[in-house]
């Protein structure tokens, strides 16, 4: 039996506990999610570095999963677009059962290897892409098939699972085993197994974006300022990064169509907005490189 499916004898009387004790048990058990991610920092670092290399050459991030794991992967892909202005067509999330499965469980879809192959064919998976496949069990046929096809075409295959020695990890170029063990509620991998996946996915994609220059210092400088809150955040980011007044930040942002990275490069390099855009294009969108380049 998989570790995530084992029964946790420590909580075998969970239903007899008071509400406060049930809540404490569930929260306390989550600490193991952080520990599980910490245990794979080396592999996670390698996954980030190799992904950055592929994406810098024009590759895409393609997530694949089913059920809870697939929904977490879908969420990670979706958040890259507003947070880092990453092109939506380069953050593709494949979920067993299709988009409907994001909101309504399509449990049978995870058993379809043909479904995975068809989904990958539709997005035209190529050798320059990165596939990150996520499954708590590490045995989900849809997810395993997706990762196997990734390796066949020469794409970077990253596998994330919560059970060691499982097929998904064995198929991966870079296996990420988030070994969280038995859950408080037997078999409910939406608990600490899911938490570990969320932490690892957040860490992975955020680190990738840092390495691609979407962050300056620790500021999110390629955010899409698509509403009032985000426009005000853009002003704060420019003020902080460039050390200018609110008035000056707003003026340059207005010229730069509220593109934070363009405004920062313009102010710190002392160049026009159009020159700042050219510097960013030449640096591949890397803000610090655009600021420090000698061209």
PDB file of N, CA, C and O in Angstrom, residues 111-156:
ATOM      1  N   UNK A 111      -7.537   7.653 -15.357  1.00  0.00           N
ATOM      2  CA  UNK A 111      -7.076   6.338 -15.792  1.00  0.00           C
ATOM      3  C   UNK A 111      -6.780   6.274 -17.289  1.00  0.00           C
ATOM      4  O   UNK A 111      -6.350   5.240 -17.799  1.00  0.00           O
ATOM      5  N   UNK A 112      -7.013   7.373 -18.004  1.00  0.00           N
ATOM      6  CA  UNK A 112      -6.894   7.363 -19.459  1.00  0.00           C
ATOM      7  C   UNK A 112      -5.500   7.778 -19.928  1.00  0.00           C
ATOM      8  O   UNK A 112      -5.160   8.964 -19.922  1.00  0.00           O
ATOM      9  N   UNK A 113      -4.717   6.803 -20.348  1.00  0.00           N
ATOM     10  CA  UNK A 113      -3.418   7.130 -20.945  1.00  0.00           C
ATOM     11  C   UNK A 113      -3.619   7.761 -22.318  1.00  0.00           C
ATOM     12  O   UNK A 113      -2.873   8.665 -22.710  1.00  0.00           O
ATOM     13  N   UNK A 114      -4.634   7.295 -23.048  1.00  0.00           N
ATOM     14  CA  UNK A 114      -4.917   7.878 -24.364  1.00  0.00           C
ATOM     15  C   UNK A 114      -5.291   9.345 -24.229  1.00  0.00           C
ATOM     16  O   UNK A 114      -4.942  10.167 -25.085  1.00  0.00           O
ATOM     17  N   UNK A 115      -6.007   9.685 -23.149  1.00  0.00           N
ATOM     18  CA  UNK A 115      -6.386  11.074 -22.921  1.00  0.00           C
ATOM     19  C   UNK A 115      -5.170  11.957 -22.765  1.00  0.00           C
ATOM     20  O   UNK A 115      -5.122  13.077 -23.298  1.00  0.00           O
ATOM     21  N   UNK A 116      -4.171  11.474 -22.063  1.00  0.00           N
ATOM     22  CA  UNK A 116      -2.944  12.252 -21.871  1.00  0.00           C
ATOM     23  C   UNK A 116      -2.225  12.461 -23.196  1.00  0.00           C
ATOM     24  O   UNK A 116      -1.776  13.573 -23.510  1.00  0.00           O
ATOM     25  N   UNK A 117      -2.119  11.399 -23.976  1.00  0.00           N
ATOM     26  CA  UNK A 117      -1.422  11.502 -25.260  1.00  0.00           C
ATOM     27  C   UNK A 117      -2.156  12.435 -26.226  1.00  0.00           C
ATOM     28  O   UNK A 117      -1.538  13.205 -26.963  1.00  0.00           O
ATOM     29  N   UNK A 118      -3.476  12.362 -26.188  1.00  0.00           N
ATOM     30  CA  UNK A 118      -4.268  13.238 -27.048  1.00  0.00           C
ATOM     31  C   UNK A 118      -4.093  14.699 -26.631  1.00  0.00           C
ATOM     32  O   UNK A 118      -3.926  15.581 -27.476  1.00  0.00           O
ATOM     33  N   UNK A 119      -4.124  14.953 -25.315  1.00  0.00           N
ATOM     34  CA  UNK A 119      -3.967  16.325 -24.821  1.00  0.00           C
ATOM     35  C   UNK A 119      -2.606  16.890 -25.213  1.00  0.00           C
ATOM     36  O   UNK A 119      -2.492  18.057 -25.608  1.00  0.00           O
ATOM     37  N   UNK A 120      -1.570  16.081 -25.103  1.00  0.00           N
ATOM     38  CA  UNK A 120      -0.228  16.544 -25.474  1.00  0.00           C
ATOM     39  C   UNK A 120      -0.110  16.768 -26.977  1.00  0.00           C
ATOM     40  O   UNK A 120       0.576  17.688 -27.424  1.00  0.00           O
ATOM     41  N   UNK A 121      -0.775  15.922 -27.745  1.00  0.00           N
ATOM     42  CA  UNK A 121      -0.755  16.099 -29.197  1.00  0.00           C
ATOM     43  C   UNK A 121      -1.438  17.411 -29.585  1.00  0.00           C
ATOM     44  O   UNK A 121      -0.979  18.122 -30.482  1.00  0.00           O
ATOM     45  N   UNK A 122      -2.511  17.750 -28.895  1.00  0.00           N
ATOM     46  CA  UNK A 122      -3.263  18.961 -29.216  1.00  0.00           C
ATOM     47  C   UNK A 122      -2.445  20.222 -28.940  1.00  0.00           C
ATOM     48  O   UNK A 122      -2.595  21.227 -29.636  1.00  0.00           O
ATOM     49  N   UNK A 123      -1.580  20.181 -27.912  1.00  0.00           N
ATOM     50  CA  UNK A 123      -0.746  21.355 -27.624  1.00  0.00           C
ATOM     51  C   UNK A 123       0.595  21.283 -28.345  1.00  0.00           C
ATOM     52  O   UNK A 123       1.450  22.144 -28.180  1.00  0.00           O
ATOM     53  N   UNK A 124       0.787  20.236 -29.134  1.00  0.00           N
ATOM     54  CA  UNK A 124       1.995  20.058 -29.952  1.00  0.00           C
ATOM     55  C   UNK A 124       3.266  20.110 -29.103  1.00  0.00           C
ATOM     56  O   UNK A 124       4.168  20.915 -29.328  1.00  0.00           O
ATOM     57  N   UNK A 125       3.318  19.210 -28.134  1.00  0.00           N
ATOM     58  CA  UNK A 125       4.490  19.091 -27.267  1.00  0.00           C
ATOM     59  C   UNK A 125       5.755  18.940 -28.100  1.00  0.00           C
ATOM     60  O   UNK A 125       5.811  18.152 -29.046  1.00  0.00           O
ATOM     61  N   UNK A 126       6.804  19.720 -27.734  1.00  0.00           N
ATOM     62  CA  UNK A 126       8.059  19.658 -28.470  1.00  0.00           C
ATOM     63  C   UNK A 126       9.250  19.453 -27.565  1.00  0.00           C
ATOM     64  O   UNK A 126       9.155  19.538 -26.337  1.00  0.00           O
ATOM     65  N   UNK A 127      10.399  19.225 -28.167  1.00  0.00           N
ATOM     66  CA  UNK A 127      11.616  18.929 -27.409  1.00  0.00           C
ATOM     67  C   UNK A 127      12.081  20.104 -26.564  1.00  0.00           C
ATOM     68  O   UNK A 127      12.777  19.915 -25.566  1.00  0.00           O
ATOM     69  N   UNK A 128      11.699  21.314 -26.927  1.00  0.00           N
ATOM     70  CA  UNK A 128      12.136  22.480 -26.168  1.00  0.00           C
ATOM     71  C   UNK A 128      11.288  22.785 -24.958  1.00  0.00           C
ATOM     72  O   UNK A 128      11.597  23.710 -24.198  1.00  0.00           O
ATOM     73  N   UNK A 129      10.219  22.010 -24.755  1.00  0.00           N
ATOM     74  CA  UNK A 129       9.283  22.277 -23.662  1.00  0.00           C
ATOM     75  C   UNK A 129       9.705  21.610 -22.357  1.00  0.00           C
ATOM     76  O   UNK A 129      10.580  20.744 -22.335  1.00  0.00           O
ATOM     77  N   UNK A 130       9.030  22.019 -21.292  1.00  0.00           N
ATOM     78  CA  UNK A 130       9.205  21.415 -19.971  1.00  0.00           C
ATOM     79  C   UNK A 130       7.853  20.880 -19.530  1.00  0.00           C
ATOM     80  O   UNK A 130       6.859  21.618 -19.524  1.00  0.00           O
ATOM     81  N   UNK A 131       7.792  19.608 -19.184  1.00  0.00           N
ATOM     82  CA  UNK A 131       6.564  19.016 -18.659  1.00  0.00           C
ATOM     83  C   UNK A 131       6.768  18.732 -17.180  1.00  0.00           C
ATOM     84  O   UNK A 131       7.707  18.032 -16.805  1.00  0.00           O
ATOM     85  N   UNK A 132       5.893  19.293 -16.353  1.00  0.00           N
ATOM     86  CA  UNK A 132       5.918  18.993 -14.927  1.00  0.00           C
ATOM     87  C   UNK A 132       4.619  18.277 -14.582  1.00  0.00           C
ATOM     88  O   UNK A 132       3.535  18.848 -14.685  1.00  0.00           O
ATOM     89  N   UNK A 133       4.756  16.998 -14.261  1.00  0.00           N
ATOM     90  CA  UNK A 133       3.601  16.136 -14.025  1.00  0.00           C
ATOM     91  C   UNK A 133       3.468  15.875 -12.530  1.00  0.00           C
ATOM     92  O   UNK A 133       4.449  15.529 -11.867  1.00  0.00           O
ATOM     93  N   UNK A 134       2.257  16.035 -12.002  1.00  0.00           N
ATOM     94  CA  UNK A 134       2.035  15.986 -10.564  1.00  0.00           C
ATOM     95  C   UNK A 134       0.966  14.954 -10.226  1.00  0.00           C
ATOM     96  O   UNK A 134      -0.121  14.956 -10.805  1.00  0.00           O
ATOM     97  N   UNK A 135       1.282  14.060  -9.288  1.00  0.00           N
ATOM     98  CA  UNK A 135       0.311  13.070  -8.803  1.00  0.00           C
ATOM     99  C   UNK A 135       0.730  12.630  -7.408  1.00  0.00           C
ATOM    100  O   UNK A 135       1.856  12.169  -7.226  1.00  0.00           O
ATOM    101  N   UNK A 136      -0.145  12.776  -6.445  1.00  0.00           N
ATOM    102  CA  UNK A 136       0.193  12.389  -5.077  1.00  0.00           C
ATOM    103  C   UNK A 136       0.608  10.923  -5.012  1.00  0.00           C
ATOM    104  O   UNK A 136       1.631  10.568  -4.423  1.00  0.00           O
ATOM    105  N   UNK A 137      -0.164  10.063  -5.658  1.00  0.00           N
ATOM    106  CA  UNK A 137       0.127   8.628  -5.606  1.00  0.00           C
ATOM    107  C   UNK A 137       1.414   8.291  -6.337  1.00  0.00           C
ATOM    108  O   UNK A 137       2.161   7.395  -5.950  1.00  0.00           O
ATOM    109  N   UNK A 138       1.662   9.011  -7.442  1.00  0.00           N
ATOM    110  CA  UNK A 138       2.797   8.672  -8.300  1.00  0.00           C
ATOM    111  C   UNK A 138       2.475   7.546  -9.262  1.00  0.00           C
ATOM    112  O   UNK A 138       3.358   7.078  -9.990  1.00  0.00           O
ATOM    113  N   UNK A 139       1.215   7.123  -9.293  1.00  0.00           N
ATOM    114  CA  UNK A 139       0.824   5.994 -10.148  1.00  0.00           C
ATOM    115  C   UNK A 139      -0.274   6.349 -11.152  1.00  0.00           C
ATOM    116  O   UNK A 139      -0.660   5.500 -11.957  1.00  0.00           O
ATOM    117  N   UNK A 140      -0.804   7.555 -11.112  1.00  0.00           N
ATOM    118  CA  UNK A 140      -1.933   7.947 -11.950  1.00  0.00           C
ATOM    119  C   UNK A 140      -1.607   7.743 -13.432  1.00  0.00           C
ATOM    120  O   UNK A 140      -0.680   8.360 -13.959  1.00  0.00           O
ATOM    121  N   UNK A 141      -2.351   6.883 -14.142  1.00  0.00           N
ATOM    122  CA  UNK A 141      -2.022   6.568 -15.534  1.00  0.00           C
ATOM    123  C   UNK A 141      -1.935   7.788 -16.438  1.00  0.00           C
ATOM    124  O   UNK A 141      -1.023   7.878 -17.269  1.00  0.00           O
ATOM    125  N   UNK A 142      -2.867   8.723 -16.324  1.00  0.00           N
ATOM    126  CA  UNK A 142      -2.852   9.928 -17.167  1.00  0.00           C
ATOM    127  C   UNK A 142      -1.534  10.677 -17.000  1.00  0.00           C
ATOM    128  O   UNK A 142      -0.886  11.062 -17.977  1.00  0.00           O
ATOM    129  N   UNK A 143      -1.132  10.872 -15.753  1.00  0.00           N
ATOM    130  CA  UNK A 143       0.048  11.681 -15.473  1.00  0.00           C
ATOM    131  C   UNK A 143       1.332  10.953 -15.859  1.00  0.00           C
ATOM    132  O   UNK A 143       2.266  11.549 -16.416  1.00  0.00           O
ATOM    133  N   UNK A 144       1.392   9.659 -15.572  1.00  0.00           N
ATOM    134  CA  UNK A 144       2.567   8.863 -15.941  1.00  0.00           C
ATOM    135  C   UNK A 144       2.733   8.839 -17.457  1.00  0.00           C
ATOM    136  O   UNK A 144       3.850   8.997 -17.978  1.00  0.00           O
ATOM    137  N   UNK A 145       1.624   8.672 -18.172  1.00  0.00           N
ATOM    138  CA  UNK A 145       1.689   8.640 -19.639  1.00  0.00           C
ATOM    139  C   UNK A 145       2.173   9.973 -20.196  1.00  0.00           C
ATOM    140  O   UNK A 145       2.942  10.015 -21.165  1.00  0.00           O
ATOM    141  N   UNK A 146       1.734  11.071 -19.587  1.00  0.00           N
ATOM    142  CA  UNK A 146       2.161  12.395 -20.040  1.00  0.00           C
ATOM    143  C   UNK A 146       3.664  12.563 -19.869  1.00  0.00           C
ATOM    144  O   UNK A 146       4.356  13.075 -20.759  1.00  0.00           O
ATOM    145  N   UNK A 147       4.200  12.107 -18.745  1.00  0.00           N
ATOM    146  CA  UNK A 147       5.629  12.267 -18.502  1.00  0.00           C
ATOM    147  C   UNK A 147       6.448  11.347 -19.403  1.00  0.00           C
ATOM    148  O   UNK A 147       7.514  11.729 -19.894  1.00  0.00           O
ATOM    149  N   UNK A 148       5.933  10.153 -19.645  1.00  0.00           N
ATOM    150  CA  UNK A 148       6.636   9.221 -20.536  1.00  0.00           C
ATOM    151  C   UNK A 148       6.731   9.804 -21.947  1.00  0.00           C
ATOM    152  O   UNK A 148       7.779   9.742 -22.590  1.00  0.00           O
ATOM    153  N   UNK A 149       5.641  10.408 -22.420  1.00  0.00           N
ATOM    154  CA  UNK A 149       5.663  11.013 -23.746  1.00  0.00           C
ATOM    155  C   UNK A 149       6.632  12.205 -23.779  1.00  0.00           C
ATOM    156  O   UNK A 149       7.322  12.425 -24.783  1.00  0.00           O
ATOM    157  N   UNK A 150       6.712  12.947 -22.699  1.00  0.00           N
ATOM    158  CA  UNK A 150       7.651  14.072 -22.640  1.00  0.00           C
ATOM    159  C   UNK A 150       9.079  13.588 -22.880  1.00  0.00           C
ATOM    160  O   UNK A 150       9.826  14.184 -23.661  1.00  0.00           O
ATOM    161  N   UNK A 151       9.454  12.518 -22.229  1.00  0.00           N
ATOM    162  CA  UNK A 151      10.807  11.979 -22.403  1.00  0.00           C
ATOM    163  C   UNK A 151      11.004  11.465 -23.828  1.00  0.00           C
ATOM    164  O   UNK A 151      12.084  11.617 -24.406  1.00  0.00           O
ATOM    165  N   UNK A 152       9.969  10.867 -24.398  1.00  0.00           N
ATOM    166  CA  UNK A 152      10.080  10.323 -25.752  1.00  0.00           C
ATOM    167  C   UNK A 152      10.386  11.405 -26.779  1.00  0.00           C
ATOM    168  O   UNK A 152      11.130  11.158 -27.740  1.00  0.00           O
ATOM    169  N   UNK A 153       9.819  12.596 -26.582  1.00  0.00           N
ATOM    170  CA  UNK A 153      10.039  13.664 -27.572  1.00  0.00           C
ATOM    171  C   UNK A 153      11.235  14.545 -27.213  1.00  0.00           C
ATOM    172  O   UNK A 153      11.574  15.457 -27.963  1.00  0.00           O
ATOM    173  N   UNK A 154      11.855  14.286 -26.073  1.00  0.00           N
ATOM    174  CA  UNK A 154      13.029  15.064 -25.685  1.00  0.00           C
ATOM    175  C   UNK A 154      12.751  16.277 -24.836  1.00  0.00           C
ATOM    176  O   UNK A 154      13.656  17.079 -24.556  1.00  0.00           O
ATOM    177  N   UNK A 155      11.497  16.449 -24.392  1.00  0.00           N
ATOM    178  CA  UNK A 155      11.168  17.542 -23.477  1.00  0.00           C
ATOM    179  C   UNK A 155      11.737  17.222 -22.098  1.00  0.00           C
ATOM    180  O   UNK A 155      11.982  16.055 -21.766  1.00  0.00           O
ATOM    181  N   UNK A 156      11.964  18.250 -21.281  1.00  0.00           N
ATOM    182  CA  UNK A 156      12.404  18.029 -19.906  1.00  0.00           C
ATOM    183  C   UNK A 156      11.231  17.489 -19.110  1.00  0.00           C
ATOM    184  O   UNK A 156      10.146  18.089 -19.087  1.00  0.00           O
TER     185      UNK A 156
END
